[in-house]
Coordinates of C-alpha atoms in Angstrom, one line a residue:
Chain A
X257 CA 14.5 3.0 41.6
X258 CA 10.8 2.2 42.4
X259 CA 8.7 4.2 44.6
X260 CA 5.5 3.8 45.2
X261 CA 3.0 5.8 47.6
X262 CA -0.8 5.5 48.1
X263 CA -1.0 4.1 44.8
X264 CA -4.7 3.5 43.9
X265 CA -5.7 1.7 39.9
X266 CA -9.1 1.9 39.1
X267 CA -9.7 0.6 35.3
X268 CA -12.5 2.5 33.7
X269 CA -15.0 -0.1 33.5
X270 CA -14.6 0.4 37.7
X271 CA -12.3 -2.4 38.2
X272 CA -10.4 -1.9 41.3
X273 CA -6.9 -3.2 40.5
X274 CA -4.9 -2.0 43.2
X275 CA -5.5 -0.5 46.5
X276 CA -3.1 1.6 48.5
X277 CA 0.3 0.3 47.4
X278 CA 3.2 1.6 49.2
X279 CA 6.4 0.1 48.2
X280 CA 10.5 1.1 47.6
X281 CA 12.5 -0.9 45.5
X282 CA 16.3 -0.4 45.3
X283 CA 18.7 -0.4 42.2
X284 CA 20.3 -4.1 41.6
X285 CA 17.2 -5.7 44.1
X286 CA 15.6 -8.8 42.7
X287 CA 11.9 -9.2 43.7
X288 CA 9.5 -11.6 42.7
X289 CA 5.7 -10.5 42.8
X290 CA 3.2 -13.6 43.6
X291 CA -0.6 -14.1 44.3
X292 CA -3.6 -15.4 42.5
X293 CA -4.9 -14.7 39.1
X294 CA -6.4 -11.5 38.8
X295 CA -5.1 -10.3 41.9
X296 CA -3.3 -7.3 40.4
X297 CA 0.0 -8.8 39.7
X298 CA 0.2 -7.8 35.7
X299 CA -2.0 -4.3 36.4
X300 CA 1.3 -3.3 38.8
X301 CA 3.7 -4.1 35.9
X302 CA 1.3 -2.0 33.6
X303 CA 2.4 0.7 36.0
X304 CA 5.5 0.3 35.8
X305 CA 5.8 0.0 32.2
X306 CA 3.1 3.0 32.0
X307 CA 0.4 1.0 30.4
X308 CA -1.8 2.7 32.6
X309 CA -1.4 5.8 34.9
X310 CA -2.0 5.6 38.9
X311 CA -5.5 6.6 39.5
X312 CA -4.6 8.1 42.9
X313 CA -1.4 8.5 44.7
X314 CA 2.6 8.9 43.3
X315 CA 5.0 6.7 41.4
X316 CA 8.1 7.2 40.7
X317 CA 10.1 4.3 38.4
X318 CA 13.6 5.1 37.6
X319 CA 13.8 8.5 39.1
X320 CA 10.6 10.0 36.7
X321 CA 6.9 10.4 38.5
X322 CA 4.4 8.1 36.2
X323 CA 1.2 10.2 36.3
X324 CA -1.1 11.5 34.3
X325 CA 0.5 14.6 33.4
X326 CA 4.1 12.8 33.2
X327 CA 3.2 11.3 30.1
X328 CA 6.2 12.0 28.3
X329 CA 8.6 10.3 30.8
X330 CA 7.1 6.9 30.2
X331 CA 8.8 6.4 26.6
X332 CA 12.0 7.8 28.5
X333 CA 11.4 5.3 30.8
X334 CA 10.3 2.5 28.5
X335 CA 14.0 2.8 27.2
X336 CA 15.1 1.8 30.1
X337 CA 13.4 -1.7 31.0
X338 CA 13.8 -4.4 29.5
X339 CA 10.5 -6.0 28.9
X340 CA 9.8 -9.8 29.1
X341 CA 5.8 -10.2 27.9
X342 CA 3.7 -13.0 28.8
X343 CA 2.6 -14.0 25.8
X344 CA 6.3 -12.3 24.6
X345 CA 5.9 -10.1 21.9
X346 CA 7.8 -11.2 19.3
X347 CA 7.3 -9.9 15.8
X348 CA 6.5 -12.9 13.6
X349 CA 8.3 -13.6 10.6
X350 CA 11.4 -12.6 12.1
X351 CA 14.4 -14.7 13.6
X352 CA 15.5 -14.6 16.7
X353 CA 18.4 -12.1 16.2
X354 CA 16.1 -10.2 14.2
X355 CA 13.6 -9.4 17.3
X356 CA 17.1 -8.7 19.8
X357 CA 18.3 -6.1 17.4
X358 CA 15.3 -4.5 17.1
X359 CA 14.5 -4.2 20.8
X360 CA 18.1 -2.3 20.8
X361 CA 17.2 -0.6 17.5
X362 CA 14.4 1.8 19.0
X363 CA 17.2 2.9 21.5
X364 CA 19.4 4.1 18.8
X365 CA 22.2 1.7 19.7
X366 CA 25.3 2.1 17.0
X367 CA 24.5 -0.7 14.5
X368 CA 27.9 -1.7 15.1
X369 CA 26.8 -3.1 18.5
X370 CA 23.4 -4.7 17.4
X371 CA 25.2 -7.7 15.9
X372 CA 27.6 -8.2 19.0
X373 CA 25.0 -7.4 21.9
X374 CA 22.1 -9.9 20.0
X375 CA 24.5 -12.8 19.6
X376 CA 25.7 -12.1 23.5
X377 CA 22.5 -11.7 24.8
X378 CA 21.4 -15.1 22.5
X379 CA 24.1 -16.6 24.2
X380 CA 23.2 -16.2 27.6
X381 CA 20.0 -17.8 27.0
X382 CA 21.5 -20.4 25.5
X383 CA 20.1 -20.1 22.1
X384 CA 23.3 -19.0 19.8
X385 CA 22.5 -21.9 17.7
X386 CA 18.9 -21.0 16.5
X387 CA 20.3 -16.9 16.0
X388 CA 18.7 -17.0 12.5
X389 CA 15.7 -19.3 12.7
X390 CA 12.5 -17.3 12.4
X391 CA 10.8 -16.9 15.8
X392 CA 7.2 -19.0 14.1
X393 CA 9.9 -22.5 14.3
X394 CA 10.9 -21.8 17.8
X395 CA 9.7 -23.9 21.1
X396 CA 7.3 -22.3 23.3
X397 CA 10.6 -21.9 25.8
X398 CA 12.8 -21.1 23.0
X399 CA 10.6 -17.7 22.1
X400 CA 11.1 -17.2 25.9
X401 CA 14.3 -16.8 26.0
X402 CA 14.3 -15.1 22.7
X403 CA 12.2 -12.6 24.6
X404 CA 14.7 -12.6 27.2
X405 CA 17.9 -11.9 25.4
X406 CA 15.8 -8.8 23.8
X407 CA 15.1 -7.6 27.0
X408 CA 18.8 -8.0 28.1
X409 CA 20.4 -6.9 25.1
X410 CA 19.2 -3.4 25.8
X411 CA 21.2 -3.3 29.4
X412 CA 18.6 -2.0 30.9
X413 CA 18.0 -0.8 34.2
X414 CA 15.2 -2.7 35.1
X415 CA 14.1 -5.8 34.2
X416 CA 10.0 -6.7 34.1
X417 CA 9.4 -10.5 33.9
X418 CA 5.5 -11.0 33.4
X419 CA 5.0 -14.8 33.7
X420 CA 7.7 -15.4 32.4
X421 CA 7.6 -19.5 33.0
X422 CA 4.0 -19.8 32.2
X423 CA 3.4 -22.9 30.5
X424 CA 6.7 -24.1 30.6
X425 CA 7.7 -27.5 32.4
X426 CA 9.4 -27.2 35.5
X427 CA 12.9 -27.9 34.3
X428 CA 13.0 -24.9 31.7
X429 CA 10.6 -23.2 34.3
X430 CA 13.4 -23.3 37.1
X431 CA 16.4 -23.1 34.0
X432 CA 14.5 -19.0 32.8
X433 CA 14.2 -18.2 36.7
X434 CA 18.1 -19.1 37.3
X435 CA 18.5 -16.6 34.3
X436 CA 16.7 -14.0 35.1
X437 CA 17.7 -14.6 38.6
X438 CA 21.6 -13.9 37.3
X439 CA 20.9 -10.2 35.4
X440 CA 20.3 -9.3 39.1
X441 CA 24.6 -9.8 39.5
X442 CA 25.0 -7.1 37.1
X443 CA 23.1 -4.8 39.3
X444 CA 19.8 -4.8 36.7
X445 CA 16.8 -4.7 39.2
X446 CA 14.6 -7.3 38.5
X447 CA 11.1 -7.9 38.7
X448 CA 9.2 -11.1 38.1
X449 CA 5.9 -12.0 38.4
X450 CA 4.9 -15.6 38.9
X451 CA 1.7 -17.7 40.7
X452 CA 4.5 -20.7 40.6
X453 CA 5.3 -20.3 44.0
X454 CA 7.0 -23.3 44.3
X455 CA 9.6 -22.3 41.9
X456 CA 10.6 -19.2 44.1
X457 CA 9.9 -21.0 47.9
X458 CA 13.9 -22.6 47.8
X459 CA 15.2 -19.0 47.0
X460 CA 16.6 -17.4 49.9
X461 CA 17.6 -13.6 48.2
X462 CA 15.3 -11.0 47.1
X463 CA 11.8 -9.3 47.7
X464 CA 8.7 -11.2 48.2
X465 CA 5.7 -9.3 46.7
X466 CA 2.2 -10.6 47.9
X467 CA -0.5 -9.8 46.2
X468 CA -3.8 -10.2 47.1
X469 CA -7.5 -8.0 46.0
X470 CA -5.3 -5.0 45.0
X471 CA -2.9 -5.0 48.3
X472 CA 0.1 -5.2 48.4
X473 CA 2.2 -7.0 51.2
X474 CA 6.0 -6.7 51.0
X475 CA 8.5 -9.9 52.7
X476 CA 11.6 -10.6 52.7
X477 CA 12.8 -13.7 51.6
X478 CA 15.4 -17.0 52.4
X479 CA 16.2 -16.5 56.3
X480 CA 14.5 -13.5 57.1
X481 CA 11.7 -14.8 55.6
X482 CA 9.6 -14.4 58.8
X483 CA 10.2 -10.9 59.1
X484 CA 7.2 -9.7 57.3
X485 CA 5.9 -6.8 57.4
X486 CA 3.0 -4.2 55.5
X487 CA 4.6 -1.4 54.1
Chain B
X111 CA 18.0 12.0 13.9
X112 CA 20.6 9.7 14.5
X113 CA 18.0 7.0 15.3
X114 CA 17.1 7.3 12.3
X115 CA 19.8 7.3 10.2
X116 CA 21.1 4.3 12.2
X117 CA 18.1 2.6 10.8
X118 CA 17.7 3.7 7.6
X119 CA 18.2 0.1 6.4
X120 CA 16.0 -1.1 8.9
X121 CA 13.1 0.9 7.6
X122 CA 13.2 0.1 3.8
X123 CA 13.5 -3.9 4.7
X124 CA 10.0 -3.2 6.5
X125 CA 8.7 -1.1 4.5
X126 CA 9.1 -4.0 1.8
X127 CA 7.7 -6.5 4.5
X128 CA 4.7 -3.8 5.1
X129 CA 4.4 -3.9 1.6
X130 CA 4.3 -7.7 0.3
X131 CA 1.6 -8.3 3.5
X132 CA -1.2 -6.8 1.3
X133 CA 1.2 -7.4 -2.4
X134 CA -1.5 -7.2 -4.5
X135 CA -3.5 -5.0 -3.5
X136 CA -0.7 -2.5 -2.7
X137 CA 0.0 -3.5 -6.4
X138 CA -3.3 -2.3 -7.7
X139 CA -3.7 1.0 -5.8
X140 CA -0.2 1.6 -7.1
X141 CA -1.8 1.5 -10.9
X142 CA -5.2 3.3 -10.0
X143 CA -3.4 5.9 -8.6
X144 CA -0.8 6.3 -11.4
X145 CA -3.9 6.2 -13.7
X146 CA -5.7 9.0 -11.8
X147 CA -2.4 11.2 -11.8
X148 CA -2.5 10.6 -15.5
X149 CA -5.8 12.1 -15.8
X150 CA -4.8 15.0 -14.0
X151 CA -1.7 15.0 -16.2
X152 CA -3.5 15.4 -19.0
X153 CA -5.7 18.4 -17.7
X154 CA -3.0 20.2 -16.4
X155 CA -1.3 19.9 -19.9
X156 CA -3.9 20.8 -21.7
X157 CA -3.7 23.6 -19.6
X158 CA -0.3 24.5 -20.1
X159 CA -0.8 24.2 -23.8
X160 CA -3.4 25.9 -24.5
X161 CA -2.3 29.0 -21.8
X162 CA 1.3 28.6 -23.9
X163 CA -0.5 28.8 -27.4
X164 CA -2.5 31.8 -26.1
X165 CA 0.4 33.7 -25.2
X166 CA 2.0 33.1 -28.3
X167 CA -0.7 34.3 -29.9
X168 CA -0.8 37.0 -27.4
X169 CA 2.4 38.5 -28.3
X170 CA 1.5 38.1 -32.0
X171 CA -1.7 40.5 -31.7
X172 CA -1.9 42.8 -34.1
X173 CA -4.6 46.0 -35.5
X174 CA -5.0 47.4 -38.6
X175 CA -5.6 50.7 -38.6
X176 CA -6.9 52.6 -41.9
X177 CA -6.8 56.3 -42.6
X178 CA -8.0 58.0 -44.9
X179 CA -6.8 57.1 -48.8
X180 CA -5.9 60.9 -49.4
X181 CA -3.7 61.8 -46.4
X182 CA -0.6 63.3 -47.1
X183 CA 2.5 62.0 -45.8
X184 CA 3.2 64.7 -42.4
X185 CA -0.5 64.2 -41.6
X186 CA 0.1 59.8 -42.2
X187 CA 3.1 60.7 -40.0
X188 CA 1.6 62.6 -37.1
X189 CA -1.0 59.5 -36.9
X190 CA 2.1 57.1 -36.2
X191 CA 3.1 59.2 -33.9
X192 CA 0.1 59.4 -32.1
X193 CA -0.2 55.5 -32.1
X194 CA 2.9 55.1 -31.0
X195 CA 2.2 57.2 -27.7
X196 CA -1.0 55.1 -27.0
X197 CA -0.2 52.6 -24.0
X198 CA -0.1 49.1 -25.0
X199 CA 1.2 50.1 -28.6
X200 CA 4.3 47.5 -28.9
X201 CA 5.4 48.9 -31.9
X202 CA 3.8 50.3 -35.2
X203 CA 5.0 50.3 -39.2
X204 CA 3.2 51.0 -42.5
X205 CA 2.0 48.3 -44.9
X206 CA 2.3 49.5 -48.1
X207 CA -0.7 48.7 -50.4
X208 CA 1.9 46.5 -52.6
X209 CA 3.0 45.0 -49.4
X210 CA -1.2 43.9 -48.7
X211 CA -1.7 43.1 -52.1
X212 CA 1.2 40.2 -51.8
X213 CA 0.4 38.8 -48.4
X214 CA -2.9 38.5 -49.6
X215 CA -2.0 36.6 -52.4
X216 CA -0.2 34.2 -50.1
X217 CA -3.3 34.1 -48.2
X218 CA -5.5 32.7 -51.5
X219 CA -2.9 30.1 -52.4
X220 CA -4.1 29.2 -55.5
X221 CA -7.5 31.5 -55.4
X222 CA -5.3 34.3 -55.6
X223 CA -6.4 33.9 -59.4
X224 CA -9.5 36.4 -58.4
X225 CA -6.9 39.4 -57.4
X226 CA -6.1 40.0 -61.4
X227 CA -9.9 40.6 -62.3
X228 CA -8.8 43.8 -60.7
X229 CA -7.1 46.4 -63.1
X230 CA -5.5 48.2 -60.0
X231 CA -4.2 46.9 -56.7
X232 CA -7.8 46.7 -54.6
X233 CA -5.6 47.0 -51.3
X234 CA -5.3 50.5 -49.4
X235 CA -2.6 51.5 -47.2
X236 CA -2.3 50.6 -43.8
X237 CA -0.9 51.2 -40.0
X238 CA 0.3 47.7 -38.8
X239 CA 0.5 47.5 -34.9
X240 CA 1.4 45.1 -32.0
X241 CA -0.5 45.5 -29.3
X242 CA -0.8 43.9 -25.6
X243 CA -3.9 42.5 -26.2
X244 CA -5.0 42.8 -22.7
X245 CA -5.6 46.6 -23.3
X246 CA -7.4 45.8 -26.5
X247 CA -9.9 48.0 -25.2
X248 CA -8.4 51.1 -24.6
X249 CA -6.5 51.1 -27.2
X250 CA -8.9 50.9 -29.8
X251 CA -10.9 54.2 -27.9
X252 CA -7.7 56.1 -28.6
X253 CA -6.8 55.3 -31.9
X254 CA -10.0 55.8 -33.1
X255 CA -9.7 59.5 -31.3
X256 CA -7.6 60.1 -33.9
X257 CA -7.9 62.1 -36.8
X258 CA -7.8 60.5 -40.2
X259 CA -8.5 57.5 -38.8
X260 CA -11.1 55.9 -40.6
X261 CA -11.3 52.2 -39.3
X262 CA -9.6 49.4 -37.0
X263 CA -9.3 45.7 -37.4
X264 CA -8.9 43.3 -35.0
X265 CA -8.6 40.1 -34.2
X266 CA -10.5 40.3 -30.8
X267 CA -13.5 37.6 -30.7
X268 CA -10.6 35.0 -31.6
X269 CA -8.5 36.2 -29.0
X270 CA -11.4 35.9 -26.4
X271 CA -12.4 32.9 -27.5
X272 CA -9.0 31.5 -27.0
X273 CA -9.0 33.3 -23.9
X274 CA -11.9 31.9 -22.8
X275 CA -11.2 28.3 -23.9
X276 CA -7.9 29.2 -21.6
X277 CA -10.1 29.7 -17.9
X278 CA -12.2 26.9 -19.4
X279 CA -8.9 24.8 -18.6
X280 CA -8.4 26.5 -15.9
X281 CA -11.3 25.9 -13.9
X282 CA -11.2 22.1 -15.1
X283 CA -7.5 21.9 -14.0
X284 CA -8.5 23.9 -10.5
X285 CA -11.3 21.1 -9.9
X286 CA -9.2 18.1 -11.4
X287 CA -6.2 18.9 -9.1
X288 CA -8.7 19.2 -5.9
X289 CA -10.4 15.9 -7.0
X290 CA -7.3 13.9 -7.6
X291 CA -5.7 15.4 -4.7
X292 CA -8.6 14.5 -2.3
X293 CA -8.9 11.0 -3.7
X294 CA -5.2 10.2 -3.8
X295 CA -5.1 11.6 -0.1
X296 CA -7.9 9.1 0.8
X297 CA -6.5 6.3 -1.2
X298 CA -3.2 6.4 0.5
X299 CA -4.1 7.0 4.1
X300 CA -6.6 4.0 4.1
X301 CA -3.8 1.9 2.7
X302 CA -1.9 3.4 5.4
X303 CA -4.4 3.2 7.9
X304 CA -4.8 -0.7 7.0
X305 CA -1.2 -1.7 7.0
X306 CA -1.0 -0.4 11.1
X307 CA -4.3 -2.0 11.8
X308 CA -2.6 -5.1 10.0
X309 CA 0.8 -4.4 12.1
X310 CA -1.3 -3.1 15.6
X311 CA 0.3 -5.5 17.6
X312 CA 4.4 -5.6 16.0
X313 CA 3.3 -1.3 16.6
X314 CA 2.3 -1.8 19.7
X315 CA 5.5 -3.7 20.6
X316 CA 7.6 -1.1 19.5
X317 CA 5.9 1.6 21.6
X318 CA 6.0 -0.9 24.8
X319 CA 10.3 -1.2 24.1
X320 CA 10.2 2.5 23.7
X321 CA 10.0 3.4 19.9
X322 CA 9.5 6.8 19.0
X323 CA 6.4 7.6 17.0
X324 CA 8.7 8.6 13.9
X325 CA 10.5 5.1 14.4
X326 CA 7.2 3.5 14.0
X327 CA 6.0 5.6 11.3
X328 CA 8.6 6.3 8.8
X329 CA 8.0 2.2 7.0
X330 CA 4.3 2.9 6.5
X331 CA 5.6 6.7 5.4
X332 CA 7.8 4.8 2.9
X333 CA 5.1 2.6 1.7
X334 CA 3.0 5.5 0.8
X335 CA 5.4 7.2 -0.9
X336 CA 6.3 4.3 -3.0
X337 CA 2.7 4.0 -4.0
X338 CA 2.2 7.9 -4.6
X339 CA 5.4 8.4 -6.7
X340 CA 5.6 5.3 -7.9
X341 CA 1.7 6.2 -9.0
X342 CA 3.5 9.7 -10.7
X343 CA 6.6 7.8 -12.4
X344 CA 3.2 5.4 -14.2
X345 CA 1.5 9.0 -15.0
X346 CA 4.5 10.6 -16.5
X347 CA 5.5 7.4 -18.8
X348 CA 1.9 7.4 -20.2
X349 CA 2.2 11.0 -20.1
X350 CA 5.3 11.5 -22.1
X351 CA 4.0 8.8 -24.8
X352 CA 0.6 10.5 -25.1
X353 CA 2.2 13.7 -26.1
X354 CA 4.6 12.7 -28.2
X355 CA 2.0 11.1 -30.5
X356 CA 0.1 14.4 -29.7
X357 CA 3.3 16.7 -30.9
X358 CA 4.0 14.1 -33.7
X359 CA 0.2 14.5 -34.4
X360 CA -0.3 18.0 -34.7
X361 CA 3.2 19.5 -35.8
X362 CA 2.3 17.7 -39.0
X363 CA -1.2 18.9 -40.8
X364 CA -1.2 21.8 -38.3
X365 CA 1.8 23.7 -38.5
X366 CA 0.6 27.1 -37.8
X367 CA -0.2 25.8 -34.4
X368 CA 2.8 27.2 -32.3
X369 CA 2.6 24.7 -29.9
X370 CA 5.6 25.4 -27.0
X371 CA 8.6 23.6 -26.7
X372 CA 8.5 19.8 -26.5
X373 CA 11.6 18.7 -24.1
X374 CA 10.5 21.7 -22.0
X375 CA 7.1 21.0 -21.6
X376 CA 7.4 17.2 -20.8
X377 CA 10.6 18.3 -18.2
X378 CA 7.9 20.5 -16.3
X379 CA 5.0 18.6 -16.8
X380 CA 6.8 15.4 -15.2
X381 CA 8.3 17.5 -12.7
X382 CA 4.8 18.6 -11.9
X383 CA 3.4 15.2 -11.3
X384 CA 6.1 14.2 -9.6
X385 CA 6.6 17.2 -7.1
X386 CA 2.3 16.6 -6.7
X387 CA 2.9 12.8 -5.9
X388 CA 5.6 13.3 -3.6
X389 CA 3.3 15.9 -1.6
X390 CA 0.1 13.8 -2.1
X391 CA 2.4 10.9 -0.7
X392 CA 3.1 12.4 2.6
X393 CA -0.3 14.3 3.5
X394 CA -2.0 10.9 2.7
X395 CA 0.8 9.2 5.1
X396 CA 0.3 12.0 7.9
X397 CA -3.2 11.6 7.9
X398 CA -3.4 7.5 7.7
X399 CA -0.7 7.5 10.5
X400 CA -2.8 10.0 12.8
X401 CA -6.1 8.9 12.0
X402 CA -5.0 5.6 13.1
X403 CA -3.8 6.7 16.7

């Protein structure tokens, strides 16, 4: 699904982003990617999404190698993650079904489906009710998980959480993890990256990602927790 | 392809969304450029007309040619022979001196009073031929080659003047159509180029879930059609009622102007414009879209 070897991001204004990352992630693996601000949490989901290119080393996501000269796998590979933004990415002056359908739309999807996925996909999240109110009236949790049901709608293979429970109180903090948590039974590898650690420190399935300076250090988690080791 | 069609809908709603975001001014390029198509209209008309009136004319060209008053009829006959041969001789027929002496009565009108101060018919004899006025030239060396003949008329400095007022349109159609072109093409792609900075981040979304670049395009390639021939559809109202007053105007007092055929001339004409909006439309598209990258 994810591989990752020697992986170096330097930004051009000679930021050092990430250093040496060596990592495997497996289809249908749930893994949760922590560490301070600006420790290169968002810069390795920029990777992955092919917001940037590797300065040094190879990565593969979804079977395609994301360098330089790849650049026309990353839209093939776009298609198959289902984003979740920080700050989420929803087009304004549209309702809630609206942005779904049109994260399916771009895939091609037969518009017979758009209507069923959307309204599924609003469902899980809980949010059938406000299908057609316009994304501007929703909650700050609400877009969320309008952001979320996009990103699930699509079925995609991999799902890239960034933040996704920033400035959200602890009880819909904890509700968007639980959801994002359950794609993981449908065999969707998911990726989330938080610096609420004590949202994640009860869980005992899944990948601990640490990062720290640009390294990254790869656990275990629940009862093997203490088997950590650097990859 | 299928994408696309899929979202055909999709596309028009936002292109109307892309639209109404900047609704007036959208509004107002719409009308400047339907008023600078309608300039362009007009040259290229004038164009047509005059090239239309010009071949008309063309085909009408005639000489005179005079022979001598005392040539008997196998000699006069020889002469239309030799005419005849001469390239660019349409065809050739005697005017009898009758024959000149009515037409130019009908010429006078009512000064043809003058013509009966004369005891005899004044008018000689002459050699009537259509020509191809485009080998004018030649032909005139030949004939006058001749023997017997004494003396050509033509109608050659109108011709050329005609001909000349022709290129004159011409060269101000050429120059019209590059100006109009280049400032519709700029027009459109800055209107283009401002609705994606407007949209930068919705585009940017698209790209991040995957869109293809024609997905993300084809509303703002809408948009700029819409202005472009909805810019030509402005031109070729005004254009229509401009020359119909024009037609109305002239077919009047100037009859002997044989101007060409109304319903054809406004069918092509609006074609024209319409063809030249719909090409203007996409170019200035193309170029807002990748300049924008």
């Amino acid at each position: 699904m994810i591989k990752a070897k020697g992986v170096y991001l330097e930004y051009r204004d000679g930021t050092k982003a990430l250093n040496n990352v060596d990592l495997q992630i497996k289809q249908g693996e749930i893994v949760y990617i922590i560490g301070p601000s600006g420790s290169g949490k968002t810069s390795f989901l920029k990777l992955l999404m092919g917001i940037e290119q590797p300065t040094s080393g190879e990565l593969t996501v979804l079977g395609k190698e994301m360098n330089k000269e790849h650049k026309k796998n990353i839209r093939q590979i776009r298609r198959q993650i289902g984003p979740v933004f920080q700050e989420f990415k929803l087009i304004p002056g549209r309702t809630a079904i609206d942005n779904v359908i049109l994260g399916m739309r771009v895939l091609g999807m037969p518009r017979v489906l758009l209507n069923k996925n959307a309204l599924e996909a609003l469902e899980k999240v809980g949010l059938t009710h406000k299908a057609f109110t316009k994304v501007d009236n929703l909650s700050w949790g609400e877009r969320q998980r309008v952001a979320i049901a996009r990103a699930v709608a699509r079925k995609p293979s991999l799902i890239l959480a960034d933040e996704p429970t920033g400035n959200l109180d602890v009880k819909n903090a904890l509700r968007i993890m639980e959801l994002l948590r359950s794609f993981k039974d449908e065999n969707t590898t998911v990726i989330i990256t938080t610096h609420a650690t004590h949202l994640i420190e009860n869980l005992n399935e899944g990948i601990l990602l640490k990062v720290n300076k640009g390294s990254i250090q790869q656990e275990s988690m629940g009862r093997d927790c203490n088997e950590k080791h650097h990859l | 392809m299928k994408n696309i069609i899929y979202n055909i809908g999709y596309f028009i709603k936002e292109g109307r969304i892309i639209f109404k975001l900047n609704f007036w001014s959208n509004i107002l390029s719409l009308f400047s450029i339907g008023l600078i198509l309608f300039v362009l209209s007009l040259v290229i008309s004038g164009w047509r007309i005059s090239t239309e009136v010009l071949s008309l004319i063309q085909n009408e060209a005639e000489i005179n040619i005079y022979t001598d008053e005392t040539i008997d009829e196998k000699s006069l006959k020889t002469v239309i022979e030799r005419i005849n041969s001469i390239d660019g001789i349409l065809e050739s027929r005697i005017v009898q001196k009758e024959e000149a002496y009515d037409r130019m009565e009908k010429v006078l009108g009512e000064d043809a009073k003058v013509l009966e101060y004369f005891d005899d018919n004044p008018f000689h004899f002459f050699i009537e031929a259509r020509i191809d006025i485009e080998k004018i030239e030649s032909i005139n060396k030949e004939i006058k080659l001749i023997p017997n003949v004494q003396y050509v008329r033509d109608n050659r400095e109108i011709l050329i003047r005609l001909r000349s007022i022709t290129r004159g349109f011409k060269i101000l159609g050429t120059f019209f159509i590059a100006a109009v072109g280049i400032s519709t093409i700029v027009i459109i792609s800055h209107i283009i180029r401002q609705g994606i900075y407007n949209n930068k981040d919705e585009i940017n979304t698209l790209r991040l879930l995957g869109a293809s670049e024609v997905f993300i395009a084809l509303p703002f390639l809408m948009v700029g059609l819409v202005l472009t021939v909805g810019g030509g559809i402005i031109a070729a109202v005004l254009l229509y009622t401009i020359l119909a007053q024009l037609y109305a105007y002239i077919a009047g007092p100037l009859p002997f102007i044989p101007l060409p055929s109304f319903p054809i001339m406004v069918k092509s004409l609006i074609s024209i414009i319409l063809y030249i909006s719909l090409f203007l439309g996409i170019i200035g598209s193309m170029i807002g879209l990748s300049s924008s990258k």
